[in-house]
mmCIF file of C-alpha atoms in Angstrom:
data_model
loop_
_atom_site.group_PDB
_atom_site.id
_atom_site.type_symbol
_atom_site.label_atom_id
_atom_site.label_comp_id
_atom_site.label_asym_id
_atom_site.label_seq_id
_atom_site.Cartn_x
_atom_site.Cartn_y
_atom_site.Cartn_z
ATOM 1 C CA UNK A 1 94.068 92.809 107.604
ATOM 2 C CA UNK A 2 95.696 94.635 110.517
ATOM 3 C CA UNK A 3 94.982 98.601 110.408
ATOM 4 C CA UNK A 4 98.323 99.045 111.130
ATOM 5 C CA UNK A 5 101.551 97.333 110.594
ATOM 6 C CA UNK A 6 104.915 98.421 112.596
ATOM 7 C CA UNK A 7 108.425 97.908 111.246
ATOM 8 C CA UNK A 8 111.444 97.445 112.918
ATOM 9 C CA UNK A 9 114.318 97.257 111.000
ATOM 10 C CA UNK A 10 117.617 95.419 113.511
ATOM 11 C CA UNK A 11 120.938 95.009 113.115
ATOM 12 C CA UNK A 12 123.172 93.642 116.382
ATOM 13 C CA UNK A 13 120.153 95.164 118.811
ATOM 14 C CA UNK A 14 119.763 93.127 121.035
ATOM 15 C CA UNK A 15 120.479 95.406 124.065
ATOM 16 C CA UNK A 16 117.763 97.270 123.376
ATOM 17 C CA UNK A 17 115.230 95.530 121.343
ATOM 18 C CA UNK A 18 113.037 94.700 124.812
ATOM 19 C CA UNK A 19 112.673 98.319 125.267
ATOM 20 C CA UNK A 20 110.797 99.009 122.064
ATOM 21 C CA UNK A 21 109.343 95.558 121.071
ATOM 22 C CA UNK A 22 107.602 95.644 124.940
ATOM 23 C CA UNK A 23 106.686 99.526 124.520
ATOM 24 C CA UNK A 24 105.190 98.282 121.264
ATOM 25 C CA UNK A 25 103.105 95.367 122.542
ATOM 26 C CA UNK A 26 101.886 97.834 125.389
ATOM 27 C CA UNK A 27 99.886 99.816 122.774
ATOM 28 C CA UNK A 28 96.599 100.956 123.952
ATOM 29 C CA UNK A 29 95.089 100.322 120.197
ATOM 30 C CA UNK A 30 95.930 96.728 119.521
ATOM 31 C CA UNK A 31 94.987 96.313 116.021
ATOM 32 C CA UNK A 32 98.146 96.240 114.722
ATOM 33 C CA UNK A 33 101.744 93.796 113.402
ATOM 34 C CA UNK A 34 104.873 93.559 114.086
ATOM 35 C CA UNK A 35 107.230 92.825 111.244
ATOM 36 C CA UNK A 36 110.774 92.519 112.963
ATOM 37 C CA UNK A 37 113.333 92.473 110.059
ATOM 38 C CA UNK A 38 116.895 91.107 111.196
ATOM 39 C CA UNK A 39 119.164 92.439 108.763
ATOM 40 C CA UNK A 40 121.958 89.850 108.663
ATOM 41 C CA UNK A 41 122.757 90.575 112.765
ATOM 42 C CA UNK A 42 125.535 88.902 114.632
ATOM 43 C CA UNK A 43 124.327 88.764 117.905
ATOM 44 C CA UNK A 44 121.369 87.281 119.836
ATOM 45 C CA UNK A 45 118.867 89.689 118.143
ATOM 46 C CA UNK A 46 117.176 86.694 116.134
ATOM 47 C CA UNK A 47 116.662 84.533 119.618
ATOM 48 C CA UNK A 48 115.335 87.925 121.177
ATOM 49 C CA UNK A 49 112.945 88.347 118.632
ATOM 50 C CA UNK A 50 111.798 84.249 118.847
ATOM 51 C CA UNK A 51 111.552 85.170 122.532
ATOM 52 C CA UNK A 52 108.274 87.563 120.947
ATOM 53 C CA UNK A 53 107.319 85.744 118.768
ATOM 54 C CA UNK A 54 106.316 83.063 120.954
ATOM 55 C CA UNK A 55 104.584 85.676 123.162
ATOM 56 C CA UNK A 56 102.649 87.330 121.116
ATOM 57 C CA UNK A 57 101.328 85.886 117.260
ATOM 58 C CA UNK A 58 101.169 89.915 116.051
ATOM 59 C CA UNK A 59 105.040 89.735 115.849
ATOM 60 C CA UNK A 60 106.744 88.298 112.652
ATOM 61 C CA UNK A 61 110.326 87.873 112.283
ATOM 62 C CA UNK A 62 112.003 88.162 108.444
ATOM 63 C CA UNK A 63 115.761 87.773 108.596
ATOM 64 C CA UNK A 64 117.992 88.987 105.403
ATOM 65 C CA UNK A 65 121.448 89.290 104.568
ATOM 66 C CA UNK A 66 123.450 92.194 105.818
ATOM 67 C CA UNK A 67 122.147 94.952 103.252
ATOM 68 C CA UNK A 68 121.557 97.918 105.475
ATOM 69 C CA UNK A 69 118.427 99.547 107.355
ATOM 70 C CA UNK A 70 117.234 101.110 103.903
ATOM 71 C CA UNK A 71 116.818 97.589 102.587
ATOM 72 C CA UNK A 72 115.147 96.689 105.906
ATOM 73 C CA UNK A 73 112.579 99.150 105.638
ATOM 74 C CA UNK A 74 111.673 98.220 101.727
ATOM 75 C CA UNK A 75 111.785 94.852 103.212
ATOM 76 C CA UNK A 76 109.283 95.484 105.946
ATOM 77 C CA UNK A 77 106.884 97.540 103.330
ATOM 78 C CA UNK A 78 106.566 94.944 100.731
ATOM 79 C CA UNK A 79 105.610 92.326 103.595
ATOM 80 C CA UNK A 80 103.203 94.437 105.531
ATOM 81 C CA UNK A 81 100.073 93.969 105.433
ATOM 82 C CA UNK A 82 98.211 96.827 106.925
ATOM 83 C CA UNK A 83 96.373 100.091 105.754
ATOM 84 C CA UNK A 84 98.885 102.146 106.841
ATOM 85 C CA UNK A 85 102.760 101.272 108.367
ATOM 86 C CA UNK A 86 104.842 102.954 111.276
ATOM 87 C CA UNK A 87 108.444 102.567 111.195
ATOM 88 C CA UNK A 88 110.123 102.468 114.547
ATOM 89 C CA UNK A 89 113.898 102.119 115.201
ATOM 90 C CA UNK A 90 115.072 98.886 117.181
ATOM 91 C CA UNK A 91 116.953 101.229 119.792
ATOM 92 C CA UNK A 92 113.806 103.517 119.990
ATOM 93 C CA UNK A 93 110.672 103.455 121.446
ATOM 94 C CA UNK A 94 106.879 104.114 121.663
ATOM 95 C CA UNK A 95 104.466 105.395 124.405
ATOM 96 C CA UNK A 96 101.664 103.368 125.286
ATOM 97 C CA UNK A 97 98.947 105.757 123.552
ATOM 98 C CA UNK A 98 100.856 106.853 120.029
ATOM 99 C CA UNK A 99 98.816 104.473 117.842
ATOM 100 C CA UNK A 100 95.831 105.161 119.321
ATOM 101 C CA UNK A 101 96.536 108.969 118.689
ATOM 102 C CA UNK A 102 97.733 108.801 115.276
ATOM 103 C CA UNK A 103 95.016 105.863 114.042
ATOM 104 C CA UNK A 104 91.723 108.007 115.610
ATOM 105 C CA UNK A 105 92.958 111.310 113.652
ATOM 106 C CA UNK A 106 93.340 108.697 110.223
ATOM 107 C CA UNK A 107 89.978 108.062 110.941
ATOM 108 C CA UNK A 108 88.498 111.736 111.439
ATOM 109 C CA UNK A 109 90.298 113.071 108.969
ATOM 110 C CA UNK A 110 88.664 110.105 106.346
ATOM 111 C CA UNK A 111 92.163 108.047 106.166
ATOM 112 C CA UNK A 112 94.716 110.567 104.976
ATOM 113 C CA UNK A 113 98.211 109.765 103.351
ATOM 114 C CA UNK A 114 99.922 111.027 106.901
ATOM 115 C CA UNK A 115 99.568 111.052 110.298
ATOM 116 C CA UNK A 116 102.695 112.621 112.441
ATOM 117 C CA UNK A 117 103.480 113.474 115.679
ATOM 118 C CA UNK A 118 106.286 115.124 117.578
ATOM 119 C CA UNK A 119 109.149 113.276 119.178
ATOM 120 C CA UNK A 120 110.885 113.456 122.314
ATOM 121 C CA UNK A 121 115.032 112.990 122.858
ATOM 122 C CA UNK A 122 116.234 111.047 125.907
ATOM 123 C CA UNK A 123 119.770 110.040 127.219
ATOM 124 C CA UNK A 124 119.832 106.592 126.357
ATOM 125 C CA UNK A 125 122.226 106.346 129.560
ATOM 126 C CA UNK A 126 119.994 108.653 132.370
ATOM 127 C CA UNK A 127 116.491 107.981 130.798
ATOM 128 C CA UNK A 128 116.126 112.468 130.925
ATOM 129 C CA UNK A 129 114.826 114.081 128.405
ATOM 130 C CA UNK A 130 117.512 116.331 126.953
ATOM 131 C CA UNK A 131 115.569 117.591 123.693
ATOM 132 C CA UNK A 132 112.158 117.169 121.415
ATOM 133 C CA UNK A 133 111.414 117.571 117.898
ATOM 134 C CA UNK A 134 107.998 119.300 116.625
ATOM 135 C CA UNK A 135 106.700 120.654 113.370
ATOM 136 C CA UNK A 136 105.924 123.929 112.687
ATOM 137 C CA UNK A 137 102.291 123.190 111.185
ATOM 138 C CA UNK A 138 98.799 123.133 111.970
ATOM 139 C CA UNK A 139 97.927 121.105 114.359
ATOM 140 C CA UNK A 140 94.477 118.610 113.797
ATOM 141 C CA UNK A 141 93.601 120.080 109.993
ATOM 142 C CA UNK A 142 94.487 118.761 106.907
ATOM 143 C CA UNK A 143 97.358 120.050 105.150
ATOM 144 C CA UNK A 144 99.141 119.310 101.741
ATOM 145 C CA UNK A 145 102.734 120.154 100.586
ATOM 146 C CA UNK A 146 101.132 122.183 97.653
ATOM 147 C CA UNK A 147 99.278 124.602 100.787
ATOM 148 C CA UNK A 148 102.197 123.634 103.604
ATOM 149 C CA UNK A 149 105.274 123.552 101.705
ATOM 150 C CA UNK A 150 107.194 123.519 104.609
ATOM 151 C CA UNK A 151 106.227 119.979 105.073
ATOM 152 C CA UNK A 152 108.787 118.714 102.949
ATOM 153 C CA UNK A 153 111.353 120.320 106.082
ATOM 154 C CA UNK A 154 109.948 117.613 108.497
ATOM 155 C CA UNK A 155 112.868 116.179 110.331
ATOM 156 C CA UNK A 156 113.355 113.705 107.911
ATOM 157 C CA UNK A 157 113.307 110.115 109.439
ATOM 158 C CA UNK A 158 110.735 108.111 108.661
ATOM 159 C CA UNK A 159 109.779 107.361 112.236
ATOM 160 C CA UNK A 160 107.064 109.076 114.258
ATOM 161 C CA UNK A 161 104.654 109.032 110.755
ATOM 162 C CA UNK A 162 101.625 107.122 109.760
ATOM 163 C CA UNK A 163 101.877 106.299 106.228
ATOM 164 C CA UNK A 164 99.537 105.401 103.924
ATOM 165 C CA UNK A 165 101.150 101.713 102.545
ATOM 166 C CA UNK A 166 98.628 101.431 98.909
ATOM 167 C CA UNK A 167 100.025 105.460 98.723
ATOM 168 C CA UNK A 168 103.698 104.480 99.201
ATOM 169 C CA UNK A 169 103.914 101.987 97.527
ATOM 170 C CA UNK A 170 102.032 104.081 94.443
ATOM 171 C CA UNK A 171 104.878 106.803 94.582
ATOM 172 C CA UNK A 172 106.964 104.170 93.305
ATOM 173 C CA UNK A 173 109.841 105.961 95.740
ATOM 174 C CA UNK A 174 111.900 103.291 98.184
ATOM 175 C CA UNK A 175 114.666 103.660 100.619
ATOM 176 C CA UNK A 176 117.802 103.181 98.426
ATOM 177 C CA UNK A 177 120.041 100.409 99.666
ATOM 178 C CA UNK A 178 123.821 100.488 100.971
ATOM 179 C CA UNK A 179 124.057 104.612 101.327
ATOM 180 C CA UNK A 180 124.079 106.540 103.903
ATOM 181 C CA UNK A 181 121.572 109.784 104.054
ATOM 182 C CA UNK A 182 118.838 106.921 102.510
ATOM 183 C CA UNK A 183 116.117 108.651 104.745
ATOM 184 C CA UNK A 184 117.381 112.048 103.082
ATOM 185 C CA UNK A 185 116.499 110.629 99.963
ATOM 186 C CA UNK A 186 113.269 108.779 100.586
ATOM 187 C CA UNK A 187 111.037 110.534 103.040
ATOM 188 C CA UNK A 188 111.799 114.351 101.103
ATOM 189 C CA UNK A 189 110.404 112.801 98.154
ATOM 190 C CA UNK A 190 107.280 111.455 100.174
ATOM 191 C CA UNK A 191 106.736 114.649 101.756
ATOM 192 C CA UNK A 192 106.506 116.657 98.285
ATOM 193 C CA UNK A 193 103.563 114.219 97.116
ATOM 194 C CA UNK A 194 101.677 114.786 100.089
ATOM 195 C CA UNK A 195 97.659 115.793 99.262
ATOM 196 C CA UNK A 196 96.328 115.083 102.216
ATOM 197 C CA UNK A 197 98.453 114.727 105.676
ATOM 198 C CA UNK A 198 97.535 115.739 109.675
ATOM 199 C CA UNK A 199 99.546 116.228 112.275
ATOM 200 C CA UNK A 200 98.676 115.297 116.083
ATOM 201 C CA UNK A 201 99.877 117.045 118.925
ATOM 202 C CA UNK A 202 101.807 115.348 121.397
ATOM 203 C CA UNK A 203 105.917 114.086 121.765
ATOM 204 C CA UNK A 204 104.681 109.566 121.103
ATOM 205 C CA UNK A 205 108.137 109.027 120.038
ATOM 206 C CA UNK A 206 110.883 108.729 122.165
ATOM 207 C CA UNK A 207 114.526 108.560 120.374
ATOM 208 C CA UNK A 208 117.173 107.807 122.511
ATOM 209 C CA UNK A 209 120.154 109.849 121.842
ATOM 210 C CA UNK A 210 123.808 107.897 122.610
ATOM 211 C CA UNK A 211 127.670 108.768 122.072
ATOM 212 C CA UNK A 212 128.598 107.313 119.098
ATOM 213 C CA UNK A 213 132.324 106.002 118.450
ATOM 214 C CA UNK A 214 134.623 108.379 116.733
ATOM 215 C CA UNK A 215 134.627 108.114 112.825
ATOM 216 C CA UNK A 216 137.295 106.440 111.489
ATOM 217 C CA UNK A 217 138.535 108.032 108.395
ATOM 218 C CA UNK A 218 136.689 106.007 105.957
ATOM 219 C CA UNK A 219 133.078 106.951 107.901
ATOM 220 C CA UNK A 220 134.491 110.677 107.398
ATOM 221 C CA UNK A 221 134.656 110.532 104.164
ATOM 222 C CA UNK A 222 131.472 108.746 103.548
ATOM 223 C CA UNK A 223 129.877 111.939 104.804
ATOM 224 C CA UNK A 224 130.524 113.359 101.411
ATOM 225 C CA UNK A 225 127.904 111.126 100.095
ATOM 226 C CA UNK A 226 124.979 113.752 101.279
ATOM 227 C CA UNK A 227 126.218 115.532 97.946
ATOM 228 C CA UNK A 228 125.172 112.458 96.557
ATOM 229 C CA UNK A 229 121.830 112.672 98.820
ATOM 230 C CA UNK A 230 121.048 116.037 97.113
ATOM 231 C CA UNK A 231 121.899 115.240 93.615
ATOM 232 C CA UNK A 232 119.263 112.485 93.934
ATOM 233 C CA UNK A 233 116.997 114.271 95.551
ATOM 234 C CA UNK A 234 117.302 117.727 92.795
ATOM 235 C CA UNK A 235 116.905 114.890 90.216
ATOM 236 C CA UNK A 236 113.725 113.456 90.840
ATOM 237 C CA UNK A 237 112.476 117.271 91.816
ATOM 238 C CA UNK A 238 113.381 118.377 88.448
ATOM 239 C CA UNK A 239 111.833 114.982 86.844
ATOM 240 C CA UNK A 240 108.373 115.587 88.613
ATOM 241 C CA UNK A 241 108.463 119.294 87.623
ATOM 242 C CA UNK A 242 108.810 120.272 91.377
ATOM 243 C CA UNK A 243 112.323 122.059 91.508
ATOM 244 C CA UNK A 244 111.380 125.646 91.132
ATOM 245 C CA UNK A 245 107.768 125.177 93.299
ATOM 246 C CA UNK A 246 109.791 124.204 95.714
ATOM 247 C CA UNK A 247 113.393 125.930 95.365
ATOM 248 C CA UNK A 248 113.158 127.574 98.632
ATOM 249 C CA UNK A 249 112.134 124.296 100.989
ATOM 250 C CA UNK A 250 115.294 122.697 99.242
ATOM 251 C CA UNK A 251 117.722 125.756 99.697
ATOM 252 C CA UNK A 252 116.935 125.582 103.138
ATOM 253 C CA UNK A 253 117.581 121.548 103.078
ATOM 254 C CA UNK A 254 121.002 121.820 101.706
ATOM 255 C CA UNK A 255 122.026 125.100 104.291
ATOM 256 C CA UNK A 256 120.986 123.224 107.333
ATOM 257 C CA UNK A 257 121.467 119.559 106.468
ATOM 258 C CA UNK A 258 124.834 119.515 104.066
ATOM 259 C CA UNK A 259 126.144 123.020 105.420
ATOM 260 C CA UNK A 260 125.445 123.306 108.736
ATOM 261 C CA UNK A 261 124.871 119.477 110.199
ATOM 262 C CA UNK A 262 127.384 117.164 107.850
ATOM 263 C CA UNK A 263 130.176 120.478 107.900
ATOM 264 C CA UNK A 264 129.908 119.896 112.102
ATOM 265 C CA UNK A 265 130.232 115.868 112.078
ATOM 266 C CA UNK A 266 133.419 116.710 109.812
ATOM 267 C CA UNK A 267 135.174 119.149 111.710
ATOM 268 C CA UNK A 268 134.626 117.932 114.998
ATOM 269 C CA UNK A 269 136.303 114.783 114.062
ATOM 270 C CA UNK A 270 138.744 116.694 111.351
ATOM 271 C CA UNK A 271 138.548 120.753 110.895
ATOM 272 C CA UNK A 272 140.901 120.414 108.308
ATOM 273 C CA UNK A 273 138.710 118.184 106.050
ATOM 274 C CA UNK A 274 138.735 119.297 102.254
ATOM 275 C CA UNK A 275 135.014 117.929 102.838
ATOM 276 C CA UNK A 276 134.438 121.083 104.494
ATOM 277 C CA UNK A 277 135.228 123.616 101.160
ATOM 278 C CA UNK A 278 133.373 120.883 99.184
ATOM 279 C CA UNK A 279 130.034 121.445 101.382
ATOM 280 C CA UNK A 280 130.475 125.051 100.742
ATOM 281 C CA UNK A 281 131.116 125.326 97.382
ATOM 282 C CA UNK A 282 128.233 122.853 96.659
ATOM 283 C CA UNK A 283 125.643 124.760 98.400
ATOM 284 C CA UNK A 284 127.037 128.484 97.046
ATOM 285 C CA UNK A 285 126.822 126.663 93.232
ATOM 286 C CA UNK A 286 123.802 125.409 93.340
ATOM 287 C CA UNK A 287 121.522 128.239 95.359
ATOM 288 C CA UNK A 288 123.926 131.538 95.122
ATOM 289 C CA UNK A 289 121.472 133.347 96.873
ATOM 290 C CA UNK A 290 120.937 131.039 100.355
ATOM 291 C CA UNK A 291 121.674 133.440 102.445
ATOM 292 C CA UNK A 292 118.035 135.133 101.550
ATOM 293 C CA UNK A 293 116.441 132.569 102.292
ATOM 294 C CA UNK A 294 113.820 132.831 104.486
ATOM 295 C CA UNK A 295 113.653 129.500 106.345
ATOM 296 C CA UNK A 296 117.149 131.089 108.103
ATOM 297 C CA UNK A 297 114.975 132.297 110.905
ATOM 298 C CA UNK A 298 113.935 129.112 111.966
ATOM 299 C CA UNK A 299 117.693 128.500 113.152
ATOM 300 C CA UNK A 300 117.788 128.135 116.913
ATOM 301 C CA UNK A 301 120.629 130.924 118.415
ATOM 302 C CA UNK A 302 122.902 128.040 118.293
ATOM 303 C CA UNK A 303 122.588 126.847 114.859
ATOM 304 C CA UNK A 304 123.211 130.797 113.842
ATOM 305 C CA UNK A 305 126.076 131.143 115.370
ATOM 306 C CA UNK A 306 127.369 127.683 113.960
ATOM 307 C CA UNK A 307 125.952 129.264 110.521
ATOM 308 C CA UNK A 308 127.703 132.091 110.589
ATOM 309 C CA UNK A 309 131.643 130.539 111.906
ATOM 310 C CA UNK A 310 131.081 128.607 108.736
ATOM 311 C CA UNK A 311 130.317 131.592 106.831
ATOM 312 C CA UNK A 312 133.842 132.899 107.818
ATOM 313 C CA UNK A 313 135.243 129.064 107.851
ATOM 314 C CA UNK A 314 136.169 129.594 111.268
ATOM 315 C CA UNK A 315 136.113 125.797 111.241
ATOM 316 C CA UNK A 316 139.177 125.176 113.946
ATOM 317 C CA UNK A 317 137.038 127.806 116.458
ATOM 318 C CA UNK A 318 134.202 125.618 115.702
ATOM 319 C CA UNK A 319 135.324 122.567 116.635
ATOM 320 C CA UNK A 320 136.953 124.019 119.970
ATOM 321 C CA UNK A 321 133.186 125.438 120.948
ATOM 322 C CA UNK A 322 132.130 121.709 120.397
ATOM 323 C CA UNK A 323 135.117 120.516 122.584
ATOM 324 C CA UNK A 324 134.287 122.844 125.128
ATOM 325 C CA UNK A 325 131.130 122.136 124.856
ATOM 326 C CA UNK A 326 131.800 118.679 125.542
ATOM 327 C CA UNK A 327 133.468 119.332 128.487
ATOM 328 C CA UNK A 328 130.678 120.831 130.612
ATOM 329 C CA UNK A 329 128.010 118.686 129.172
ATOM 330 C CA UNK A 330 126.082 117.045 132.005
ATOM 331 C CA UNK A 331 123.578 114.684 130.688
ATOM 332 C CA UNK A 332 122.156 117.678 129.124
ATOM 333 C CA UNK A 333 121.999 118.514 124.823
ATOM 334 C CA UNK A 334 125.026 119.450 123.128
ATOM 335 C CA UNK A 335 125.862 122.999 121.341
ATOM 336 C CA UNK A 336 124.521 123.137 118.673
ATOM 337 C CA UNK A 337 122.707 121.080 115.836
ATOM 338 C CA UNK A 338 122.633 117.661 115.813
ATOM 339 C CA UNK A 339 125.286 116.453 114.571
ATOM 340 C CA UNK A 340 124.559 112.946 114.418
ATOM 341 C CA UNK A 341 124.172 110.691 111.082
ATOM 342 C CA UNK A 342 120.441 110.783 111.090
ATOM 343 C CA UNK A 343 120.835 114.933 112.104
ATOM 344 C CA UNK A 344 117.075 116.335 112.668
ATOM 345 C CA UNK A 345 115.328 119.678 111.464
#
């Protein structure tokens, strides 16, 4: 049994799949599988990944019908076969000493349900790094989300974390298939279980940030399915007895990922969007006192002053700051949070 087995969920990526399959096989710890799952792709992903296969035995391929990257991932868990599993985007990759990190702190801290690192944000077009993600936790000490509850405010993506698979699996939670927000709903839910979880110091994961296409109106209004997202998610708090232990950590959810990151992916495409009331009457029903809340400091200046034109639903200003924004932008971040569909906290 491998110690470790990685998943990479694809779908039409074969431009980049090189890029992370070769930055996995160039893993300093080597005790470890590769489960490629090709979720019903229309390109040459499949012959890229027979390509590895060949190469190297640790890499698997499992091929599915088009059912989206949350079925992937269940897909990937079920067949793994390691003590704990790392899931790592097909577009994405790893440096050469992030399993060897995370695996030696599993092993000093006696084989804990998490080990997580920070991540680092390139242009997928000039290689620079143009932004980072990293928790605001102890570093090398145990934690658990009933001691740390700001653990369940982890940038929620699944990659960049050691998980337990026997503990996953026993929390009986999956990725949900054909929604969007299905890390949202999934990896939240993880993080509230937590007993025992470390994280390592050190940017191992390197996302690769790229312009999207404009939405189309149907992807617009799919972005109203993070109310969905947060129904879900209040429901199985509320089920486990969790809601009010952790009413603040979710408050704070629902301001920066439904108000403040899916209100900017709307208006910059449509400031006009009913979604945009919706959003804010959600949040104001369901925590009438959010703007207490004392995660609010943790907004970058940025984020604030996004916070607070939505406060006056100066949504038209908004979207011009993005525009102009836009404008100067020289390979460097954008204004503001990220807006994209997977935004990050």
């Amino acid at each position: 049994m491998p110690a470790v087995s990685i998943i990479v969920p694809v779908f039409n990526g074969y431009p980049y799949l090189s890029r992370c399959l070769d930055s996995i096989l160039a893993q300093t710890f080597s005790d470890f599988e590769v489960l490629v799952i090709d979720d019903g792709s229309t390109d040459l992903s499949a012959y890229k990944i027979h390509e590895y296969r060949r190469k190297d035995p640790r890499v698997s391929l499992f091929q599915q019908e088009n059912k989206g990257q949350g079925a992937a991932r269940n897909k990937g868990l079920y067949q793994a076969r390691g003590e704990y599993v790392l899931f790592v985007d097909a577009d994405d990759e790893i440096l050469p000493a992030m399993l060897e990190n995370l695996y030696q702190a599993a092993e000093q801290f006696d084989h804990p349900q998490l080990v997580f690192c920070g991540m680092q944000e390139r242009d997928d077009v000039t290689g620079k790094k143009v932004g980072g993600q990293k928790e605001r936790v102890p570093k090398n000490s145990l934690l658990s989300a009933d001691s740390r509850k700001d653990l369940l405010l982890m940038a929620p993506g699944p990659v960049r974390k050691l998980y337990q698979r026997e503990w996953l699996l026993r929390t009986g939670v999956v990725f949900p298939e054909g929604v969007w927000y299905e890390d949202l709903r999934t990896t939240v839910k993880w993080a509230a279980r937590l007993e025992r979880a470390v994280y390592v110091p050190g940017e191992w994961y390197i996302y690769y940030r790229r312009e999207g296409s404009t939405m189309h109106n149907r992807q617009l209004e799919r972005n109203r399915e993070i109310i969905d997202a947060f129904d879900d998610l209040f429901s199985d708090f509320q089920k486990q007895g969790l809601f009010s232990f952790f009413y603040r950590e979710l408050e704070f959810l629902t301001i920066y990922h439904l108000y403040l990151a899916a209100s900017v992916r709307v208006l910059r495409q449509d400031p006009s969007s009913p979604l945009l009331d919706q959003f804010d009457e959600y949040l104001k029903r369901k925590f009438p006192n959010y703007q207490e809340n004392g995660y609010l400091s943790r907004l970058s200046k940025k984020e604030r002053i996004s916070y607070h034109l939505l406060e006056q639903k100066r949504y038209q200003l908004l979207a011009f700051l993005y525009r102009m924004a836009e404008r100067r932008k020289a390979g460097g971040s954008r204004y503001g949070i990220n807006h994209s569909g997977g935004s990050r906290l």
